[in-house]
mmCIF file of C-alpha atoms and ligand atoms in Angstrom:
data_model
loop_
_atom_site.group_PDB
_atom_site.id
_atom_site.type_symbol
_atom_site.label_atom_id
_atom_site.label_comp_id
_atom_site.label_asym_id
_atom_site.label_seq_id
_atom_site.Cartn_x
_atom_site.Cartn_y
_atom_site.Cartn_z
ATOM 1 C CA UNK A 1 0.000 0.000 0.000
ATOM 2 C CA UNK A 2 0.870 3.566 -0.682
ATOM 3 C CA UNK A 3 0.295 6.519 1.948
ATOM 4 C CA UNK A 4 0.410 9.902 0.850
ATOM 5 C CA UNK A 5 -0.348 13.004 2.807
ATOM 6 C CA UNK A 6 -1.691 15.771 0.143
ATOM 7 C CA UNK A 7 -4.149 18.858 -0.004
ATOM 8 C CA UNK A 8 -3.527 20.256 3.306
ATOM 9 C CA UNK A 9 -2.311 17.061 5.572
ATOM 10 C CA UNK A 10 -5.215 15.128 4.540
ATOM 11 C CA UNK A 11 -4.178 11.431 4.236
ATOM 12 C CA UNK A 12 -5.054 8.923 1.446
ATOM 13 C CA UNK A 13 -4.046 5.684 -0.273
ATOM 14 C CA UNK A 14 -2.341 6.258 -3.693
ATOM 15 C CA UNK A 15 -3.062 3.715 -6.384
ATOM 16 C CA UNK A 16 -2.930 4.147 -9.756
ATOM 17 C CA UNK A 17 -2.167 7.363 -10.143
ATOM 18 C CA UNK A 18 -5.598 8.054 -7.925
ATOM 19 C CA UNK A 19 -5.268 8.861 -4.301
ATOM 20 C CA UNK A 20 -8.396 7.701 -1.921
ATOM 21 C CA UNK A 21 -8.900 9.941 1.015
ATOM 22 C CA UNK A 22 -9.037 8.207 3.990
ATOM 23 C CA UNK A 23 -8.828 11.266 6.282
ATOM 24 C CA UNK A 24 -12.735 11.047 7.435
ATOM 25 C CA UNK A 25 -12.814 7.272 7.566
ATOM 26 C CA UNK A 26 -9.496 7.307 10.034
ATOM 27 C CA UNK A 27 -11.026 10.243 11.860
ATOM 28 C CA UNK A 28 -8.232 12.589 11.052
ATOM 29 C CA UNK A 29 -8.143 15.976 12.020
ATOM 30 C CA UNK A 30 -6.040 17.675 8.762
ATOM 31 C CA UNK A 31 -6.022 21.022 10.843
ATOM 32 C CA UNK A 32 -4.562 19.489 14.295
ATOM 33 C CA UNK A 33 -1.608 20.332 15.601
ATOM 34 C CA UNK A 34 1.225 18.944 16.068
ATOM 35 C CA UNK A 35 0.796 17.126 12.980
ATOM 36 C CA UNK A 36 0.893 13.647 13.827
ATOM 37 C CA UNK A 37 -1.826 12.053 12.130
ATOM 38 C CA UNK A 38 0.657 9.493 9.725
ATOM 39 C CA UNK A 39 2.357 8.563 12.716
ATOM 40 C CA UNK A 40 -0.611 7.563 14.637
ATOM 41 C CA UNK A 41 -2.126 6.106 11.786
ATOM 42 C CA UNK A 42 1.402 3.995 11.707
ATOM 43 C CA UNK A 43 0.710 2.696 15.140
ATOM 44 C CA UNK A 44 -2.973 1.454 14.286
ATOM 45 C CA UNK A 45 -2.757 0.367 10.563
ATOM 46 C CA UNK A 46 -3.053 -3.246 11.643
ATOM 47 C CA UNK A 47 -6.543 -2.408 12.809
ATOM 48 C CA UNK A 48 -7.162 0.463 10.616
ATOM 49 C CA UNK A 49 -5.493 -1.228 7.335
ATOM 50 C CA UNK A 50 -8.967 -3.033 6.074
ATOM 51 C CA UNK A 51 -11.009 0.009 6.215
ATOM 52 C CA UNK A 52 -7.999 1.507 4.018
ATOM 53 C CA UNK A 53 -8.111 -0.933 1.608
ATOM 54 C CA UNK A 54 -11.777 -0.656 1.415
ATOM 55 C CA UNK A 55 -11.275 3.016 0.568
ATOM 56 C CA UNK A 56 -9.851 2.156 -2.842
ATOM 57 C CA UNK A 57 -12.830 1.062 -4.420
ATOM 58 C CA UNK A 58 -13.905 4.371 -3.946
ATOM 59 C CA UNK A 59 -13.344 7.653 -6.131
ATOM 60 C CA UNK A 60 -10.410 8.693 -5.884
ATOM 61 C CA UNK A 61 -8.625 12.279 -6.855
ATOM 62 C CA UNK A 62 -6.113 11.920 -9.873
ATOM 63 C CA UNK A 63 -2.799 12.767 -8.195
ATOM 64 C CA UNK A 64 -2.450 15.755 -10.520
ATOM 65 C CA UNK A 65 -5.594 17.676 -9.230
ATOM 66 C CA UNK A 66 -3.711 18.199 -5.703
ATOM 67 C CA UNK A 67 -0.698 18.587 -3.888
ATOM 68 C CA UNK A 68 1.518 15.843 -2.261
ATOM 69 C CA UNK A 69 3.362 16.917 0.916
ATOM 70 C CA UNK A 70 6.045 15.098 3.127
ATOM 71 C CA UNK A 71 4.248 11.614 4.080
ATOM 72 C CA UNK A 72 5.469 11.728 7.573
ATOM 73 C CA UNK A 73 5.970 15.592 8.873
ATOM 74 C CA UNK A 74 6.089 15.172 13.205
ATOM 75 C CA UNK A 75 8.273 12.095 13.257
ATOM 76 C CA UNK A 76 9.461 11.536 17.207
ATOM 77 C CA UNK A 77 13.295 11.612 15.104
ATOM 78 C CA UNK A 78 15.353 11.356 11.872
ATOM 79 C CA UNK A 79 18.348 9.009 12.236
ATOM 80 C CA UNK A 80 20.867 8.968 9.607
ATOM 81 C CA UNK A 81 24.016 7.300 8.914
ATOM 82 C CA UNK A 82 26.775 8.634 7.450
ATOM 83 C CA UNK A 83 28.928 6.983 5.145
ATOM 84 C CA UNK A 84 27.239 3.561 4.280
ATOM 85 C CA UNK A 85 28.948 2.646 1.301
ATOM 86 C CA UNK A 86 32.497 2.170 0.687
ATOM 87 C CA UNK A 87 32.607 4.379 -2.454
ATOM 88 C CA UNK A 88 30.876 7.130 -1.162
ATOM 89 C CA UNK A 89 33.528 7.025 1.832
ATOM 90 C CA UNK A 90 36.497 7.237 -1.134
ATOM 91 C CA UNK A 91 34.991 10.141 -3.347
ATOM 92 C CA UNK A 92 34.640 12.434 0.613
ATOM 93 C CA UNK A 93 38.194 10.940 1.116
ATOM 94 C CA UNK A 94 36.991 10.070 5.108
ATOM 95 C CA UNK A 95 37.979 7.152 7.192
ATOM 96 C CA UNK A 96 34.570 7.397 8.760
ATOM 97 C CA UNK A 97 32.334 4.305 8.309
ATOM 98 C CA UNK A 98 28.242 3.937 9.462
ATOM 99 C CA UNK A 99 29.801 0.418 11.015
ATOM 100 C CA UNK A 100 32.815 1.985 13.081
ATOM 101 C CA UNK A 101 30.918 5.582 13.469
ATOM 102 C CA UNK A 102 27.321 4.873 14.218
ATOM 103 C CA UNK A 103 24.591 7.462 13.512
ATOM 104 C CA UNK A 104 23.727 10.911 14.036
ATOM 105 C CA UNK A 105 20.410 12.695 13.933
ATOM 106 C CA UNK A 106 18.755 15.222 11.095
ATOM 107 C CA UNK A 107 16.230 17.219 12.682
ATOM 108 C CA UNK A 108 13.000 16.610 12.038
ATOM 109 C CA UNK A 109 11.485 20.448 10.673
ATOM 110 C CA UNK A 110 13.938 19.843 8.103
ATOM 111 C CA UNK A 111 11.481 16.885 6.548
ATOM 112 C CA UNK A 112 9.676 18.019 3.605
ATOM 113 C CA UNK A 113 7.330 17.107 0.762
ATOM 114 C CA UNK A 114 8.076 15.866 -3.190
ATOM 115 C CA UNK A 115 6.490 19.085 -4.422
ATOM 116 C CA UNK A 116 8.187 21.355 -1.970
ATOM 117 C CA UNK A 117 11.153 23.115 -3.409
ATOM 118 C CA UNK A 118 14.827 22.460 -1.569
ATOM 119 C CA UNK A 119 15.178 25.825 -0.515
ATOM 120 C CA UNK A 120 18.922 27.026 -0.058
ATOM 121 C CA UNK A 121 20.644 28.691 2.489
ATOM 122 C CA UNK A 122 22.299 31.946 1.262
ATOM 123 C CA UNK A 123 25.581 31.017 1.550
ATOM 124 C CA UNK A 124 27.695 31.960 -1.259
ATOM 125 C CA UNK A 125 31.038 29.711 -1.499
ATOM 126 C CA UNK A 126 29.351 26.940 0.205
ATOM 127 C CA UNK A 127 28.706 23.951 -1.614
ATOM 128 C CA UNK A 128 25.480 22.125 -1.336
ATOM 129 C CA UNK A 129 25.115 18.729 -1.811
ATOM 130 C CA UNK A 130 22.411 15.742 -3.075
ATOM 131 C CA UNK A 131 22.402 12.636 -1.310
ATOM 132 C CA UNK A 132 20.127 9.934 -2.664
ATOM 133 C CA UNK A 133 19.027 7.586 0.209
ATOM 134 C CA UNK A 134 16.308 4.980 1.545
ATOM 135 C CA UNK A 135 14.221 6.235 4.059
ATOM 136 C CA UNK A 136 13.405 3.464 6.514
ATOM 137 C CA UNK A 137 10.274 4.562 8.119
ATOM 138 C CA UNK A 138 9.769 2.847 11.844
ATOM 139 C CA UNK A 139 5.994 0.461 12.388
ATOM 140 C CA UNK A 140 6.635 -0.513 15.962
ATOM 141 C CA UNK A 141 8.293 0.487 19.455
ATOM 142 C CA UNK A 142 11.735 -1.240 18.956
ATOM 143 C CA UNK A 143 14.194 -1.314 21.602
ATOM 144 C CA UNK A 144 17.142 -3.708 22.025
ATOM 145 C CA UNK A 145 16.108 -5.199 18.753
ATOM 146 C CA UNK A 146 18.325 -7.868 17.186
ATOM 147 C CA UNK A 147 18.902 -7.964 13.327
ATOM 148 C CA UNK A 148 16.990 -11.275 13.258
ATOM 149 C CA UNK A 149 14.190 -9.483 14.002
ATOM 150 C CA UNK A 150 15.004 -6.126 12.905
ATOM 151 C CA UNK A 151 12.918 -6.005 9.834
ATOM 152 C CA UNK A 152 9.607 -6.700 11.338
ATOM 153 C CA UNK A 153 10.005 -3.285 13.214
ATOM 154 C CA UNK A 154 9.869 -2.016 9.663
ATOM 155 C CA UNK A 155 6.416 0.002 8.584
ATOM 156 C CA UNK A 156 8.099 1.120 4.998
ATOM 157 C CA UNK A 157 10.228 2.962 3.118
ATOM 158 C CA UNK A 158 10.082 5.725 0.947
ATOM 159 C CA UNK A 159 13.225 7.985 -1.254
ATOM 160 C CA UNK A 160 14.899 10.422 0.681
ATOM 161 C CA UNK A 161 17.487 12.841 -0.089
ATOM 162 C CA UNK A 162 19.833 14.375 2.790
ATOM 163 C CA UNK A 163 20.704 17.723 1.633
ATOM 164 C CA UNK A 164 24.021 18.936 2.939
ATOM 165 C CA UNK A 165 25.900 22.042 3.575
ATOM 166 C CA UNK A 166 29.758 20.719 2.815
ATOM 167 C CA UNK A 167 32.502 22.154 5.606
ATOM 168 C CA UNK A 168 33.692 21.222 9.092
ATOM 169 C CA UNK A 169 30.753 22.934 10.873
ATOM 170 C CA UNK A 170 29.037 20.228 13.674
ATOM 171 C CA UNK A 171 26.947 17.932 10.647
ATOM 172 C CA UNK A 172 23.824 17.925 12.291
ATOM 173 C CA UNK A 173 23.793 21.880 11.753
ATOM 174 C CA UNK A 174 25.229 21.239 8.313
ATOM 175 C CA UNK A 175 22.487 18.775 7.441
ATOM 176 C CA UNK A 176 19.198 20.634 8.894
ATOM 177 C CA UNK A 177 17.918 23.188 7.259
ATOM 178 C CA UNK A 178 14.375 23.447 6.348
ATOM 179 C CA UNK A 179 13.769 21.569 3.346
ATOM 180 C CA UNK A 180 17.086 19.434 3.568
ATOM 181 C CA UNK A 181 15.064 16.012 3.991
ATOM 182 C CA UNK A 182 12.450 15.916 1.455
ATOM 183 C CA UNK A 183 10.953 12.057 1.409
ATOM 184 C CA UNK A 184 8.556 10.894 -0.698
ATOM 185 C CA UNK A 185 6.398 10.905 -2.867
ATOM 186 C CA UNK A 186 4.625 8.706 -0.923
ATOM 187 C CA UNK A 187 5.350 5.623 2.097
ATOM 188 C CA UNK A 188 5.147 2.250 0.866
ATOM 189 C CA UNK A 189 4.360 -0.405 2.960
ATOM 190 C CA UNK A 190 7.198 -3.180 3.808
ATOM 191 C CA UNK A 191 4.933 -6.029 1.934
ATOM 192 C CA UNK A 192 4.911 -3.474 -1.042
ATOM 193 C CA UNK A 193 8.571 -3.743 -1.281
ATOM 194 C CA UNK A 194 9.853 -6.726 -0.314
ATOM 195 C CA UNK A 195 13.324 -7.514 0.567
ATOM 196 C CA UNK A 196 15.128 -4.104 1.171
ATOM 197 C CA UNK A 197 18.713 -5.983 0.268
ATOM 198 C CA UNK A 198 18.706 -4.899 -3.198
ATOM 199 C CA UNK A 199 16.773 -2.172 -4.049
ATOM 200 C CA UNK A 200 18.289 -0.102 -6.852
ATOM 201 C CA UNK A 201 18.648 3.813 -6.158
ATOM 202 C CA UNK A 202 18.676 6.419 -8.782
ATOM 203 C CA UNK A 203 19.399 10.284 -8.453
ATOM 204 C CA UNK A 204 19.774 12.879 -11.465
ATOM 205 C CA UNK A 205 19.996 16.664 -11.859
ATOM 206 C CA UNK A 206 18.985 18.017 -14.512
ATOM 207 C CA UNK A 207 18.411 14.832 -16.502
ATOM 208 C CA UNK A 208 21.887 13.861 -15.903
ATOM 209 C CA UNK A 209 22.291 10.818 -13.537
ATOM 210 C CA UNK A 210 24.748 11.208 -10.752
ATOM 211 C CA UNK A 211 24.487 8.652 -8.275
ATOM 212 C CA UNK A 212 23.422 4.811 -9.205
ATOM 213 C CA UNK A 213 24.046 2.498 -6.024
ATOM 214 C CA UNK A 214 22.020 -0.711 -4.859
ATOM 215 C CA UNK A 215 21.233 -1.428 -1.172
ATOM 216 C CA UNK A 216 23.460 -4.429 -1.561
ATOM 217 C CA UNK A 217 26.451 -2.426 -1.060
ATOM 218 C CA UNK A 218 25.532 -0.733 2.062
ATOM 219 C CA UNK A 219 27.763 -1.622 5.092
ATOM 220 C CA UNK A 220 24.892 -1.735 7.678
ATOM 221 C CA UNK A 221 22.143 -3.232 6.328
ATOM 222 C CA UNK A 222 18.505 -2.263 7.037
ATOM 223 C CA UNK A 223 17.949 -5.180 9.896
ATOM 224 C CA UNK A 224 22.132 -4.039 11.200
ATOM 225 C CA UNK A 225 20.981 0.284 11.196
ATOM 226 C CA UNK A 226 17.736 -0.656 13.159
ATOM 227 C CA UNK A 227 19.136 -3.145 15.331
ATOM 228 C CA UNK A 228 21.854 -0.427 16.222
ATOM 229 C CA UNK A 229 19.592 2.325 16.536
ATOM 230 C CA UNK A 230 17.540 0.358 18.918
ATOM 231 C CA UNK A 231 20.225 0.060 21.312
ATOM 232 C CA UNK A 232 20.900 3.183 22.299
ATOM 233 C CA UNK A 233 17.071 5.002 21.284
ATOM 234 C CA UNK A 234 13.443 2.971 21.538
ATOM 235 C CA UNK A 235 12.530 3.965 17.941
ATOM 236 C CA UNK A 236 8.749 4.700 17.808
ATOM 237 C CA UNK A 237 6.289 4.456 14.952
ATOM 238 C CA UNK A 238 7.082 6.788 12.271
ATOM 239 C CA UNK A 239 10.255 7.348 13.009
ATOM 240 C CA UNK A 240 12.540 7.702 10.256
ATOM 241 C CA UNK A 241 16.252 6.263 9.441
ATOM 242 C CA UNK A 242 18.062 7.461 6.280
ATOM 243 C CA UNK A 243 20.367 5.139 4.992
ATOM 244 C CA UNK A 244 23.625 6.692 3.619
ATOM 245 C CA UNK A 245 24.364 7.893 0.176
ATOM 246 C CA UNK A 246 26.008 5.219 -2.186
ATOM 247 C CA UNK A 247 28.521 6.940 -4.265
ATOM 248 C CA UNK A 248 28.305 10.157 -7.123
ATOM 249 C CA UNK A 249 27.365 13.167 -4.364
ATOM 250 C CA UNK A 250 27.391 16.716 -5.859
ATOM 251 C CA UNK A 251 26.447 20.344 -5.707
ATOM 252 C CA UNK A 252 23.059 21.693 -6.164
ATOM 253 C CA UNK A 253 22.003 25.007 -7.323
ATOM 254 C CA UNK A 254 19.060 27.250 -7.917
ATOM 255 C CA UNK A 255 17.081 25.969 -10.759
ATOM 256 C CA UNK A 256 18.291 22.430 -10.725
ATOM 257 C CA UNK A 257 15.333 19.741 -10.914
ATOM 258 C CA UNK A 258 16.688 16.766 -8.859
ATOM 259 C CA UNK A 259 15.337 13.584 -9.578
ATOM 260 C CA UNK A 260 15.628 10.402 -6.586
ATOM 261 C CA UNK A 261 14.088 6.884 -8.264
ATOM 262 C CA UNK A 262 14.054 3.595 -5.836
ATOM 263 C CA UNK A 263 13.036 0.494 -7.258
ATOM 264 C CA UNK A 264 9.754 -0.522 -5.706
ATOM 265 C CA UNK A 265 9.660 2.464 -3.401
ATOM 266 C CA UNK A 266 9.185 5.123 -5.620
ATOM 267 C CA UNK A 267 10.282 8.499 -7.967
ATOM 268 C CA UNK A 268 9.812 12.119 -7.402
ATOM 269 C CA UNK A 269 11.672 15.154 -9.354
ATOM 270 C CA UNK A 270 12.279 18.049 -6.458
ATOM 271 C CA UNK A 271 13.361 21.825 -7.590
ATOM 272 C CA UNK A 272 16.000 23.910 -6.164
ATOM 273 C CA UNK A 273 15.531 27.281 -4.947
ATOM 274 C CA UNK A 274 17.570 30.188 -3.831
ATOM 275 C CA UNK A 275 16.581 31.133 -0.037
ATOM 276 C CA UNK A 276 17.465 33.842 2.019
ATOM 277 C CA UNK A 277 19.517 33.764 5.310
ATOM 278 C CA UNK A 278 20.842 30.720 7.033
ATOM 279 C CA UNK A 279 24.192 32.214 7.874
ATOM 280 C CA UNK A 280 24.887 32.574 11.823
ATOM 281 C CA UNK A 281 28.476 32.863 13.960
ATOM 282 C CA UNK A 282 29.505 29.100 12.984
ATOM 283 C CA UNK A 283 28.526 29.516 9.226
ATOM 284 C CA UNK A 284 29.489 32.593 8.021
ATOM 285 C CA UNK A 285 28.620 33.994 4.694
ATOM 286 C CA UNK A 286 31.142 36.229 4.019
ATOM 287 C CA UNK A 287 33.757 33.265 4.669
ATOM 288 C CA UNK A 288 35.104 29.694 2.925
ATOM 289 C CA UNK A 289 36.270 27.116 4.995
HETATM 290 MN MN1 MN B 1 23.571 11.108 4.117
#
């Protein structure tokens, strides 16, 4: 199954190019704040999942006649591991490895929709960056989870790209600005995708592809990132984990249309804006570093 959130954090089931809103039949409040509608709809689907499915018989809106937006916006966190795959490791010229390294955390108001525009900091000098990654998006409270069992904590997965800000600032400043974690277009359900060992991941700008990796070439798996994460944090439902980049990172800049395709999971084609601000005392804008 496909989730979308669209028109206003409404909630539906995509499916052929239709989306079914479900927003009345799961009782959702679009207007309620915080936003946390997907992620409590993550902890009931097993109950709420047949009424969903019943949905699709339904009208539905063609996806063209409204507006998707990031499937899961309140998340309680974004993990994310850095370098995941050996090449990607080479091209930064690091000795850090997700294995050796563990993970660090993207902040959460930097999550945004497949129609929302990556908007960039003003920070001329400073190179911003495309990374193409699986989103591994959290069904159950895991805690102390072993990678035998790792992938049943798994609700499903969706394309992700972690926008960086390249330079020796702290990363998780470097890595979340508003708009740096756009996932989408939609969340597709585990049983959608099947085995998340070799998924293929795409990600061009401008029609030219830059990065081409497979999950088979990760370092921590999907079961070894949960299973690691859920030793030190209880993951809840919703919660996010983006995987590392394979290989073929690069700068972005205004006007760019960035495409991310994963096999199974999905495609969306993002555009790049210039911002305003986003300088401070650690990242200047008058300086290179
Ligand atoms: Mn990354």
């Amino acid at each position: 199954m496909k989730l979308v959130r669209f028109g206003g954090g409404r909630i539906g089931v995509l499916e052929d190019r239709l989306i079914h809103d479900a927003t009345i039949s799961i009782g959702l409040e679009p207007e309620a704040w915080p936003p946390v509608g997907m992620v409590q709809l993550i902890k009931d689907f097993n109950a709420v999942r047949p009424k969903l499915e019943g949905l699709t018989k339904s009208l539905g809106v063609p996806l063209e006649q409204t507006t998707l937006e990031t499937p899961i916006l309140w998340p309680n966190k974004v993990i994310a591991y850095p370098v995941n795959y050996v090449e990607h490791g080479q091209e930064r010229n690091v000795t850090l490895r997700a294995d050796r390294d563990g993970f660090f955390l993207k902040a959460s108001s930097s999550l945004s929709g497949p129609q929302d525009p990556i908007m960039l900091p003003d920070l001329p000098g400073r190179e911003i960056h495309h990374e193409c990654e699986l989103a591994i998006v959290i069904g159950r409270t895991a805690r102390h989870v072993s990678t035998a069992e790792a992938l049943d904590f798994v609700f499903g997965y969706s394309c992700l790209i972690d926008v960086t800000v390249r330079g020796k600032e702290d990363r998780v400043m470097r890595k979340s600005y508003d708009s740096f974690c756009p996932i989408g277009p939609a969340l597709v359900t585990a049983d959608e995708v099947g085995d998340p060992s070799a998924l293929d991941l795409k990600l061009w700008v401008n029609d030219e592809l830059r990065q081409h990796g497979n999950t088979r070439d990760l370092i921590l798996d999907v079961a070894n990132m949960i299973s690691m994460a859920s030793s030190v944090a209880t993951l809840y439902p919703g919660d996010i984990i983006a995987s590392g980049t394979p290989a073929g990172v690069g700068p972005i800049r205004s006007g760019d249309r960035i495409t991310i395709e994963i096999e199974r999971v999905g495609r969306m084609t993002l555009s790049v804006e210039q911002g305003v601000g986003g300088d401070n005392l650690a990242i200047r804008k008058d300086a290179t570093r």
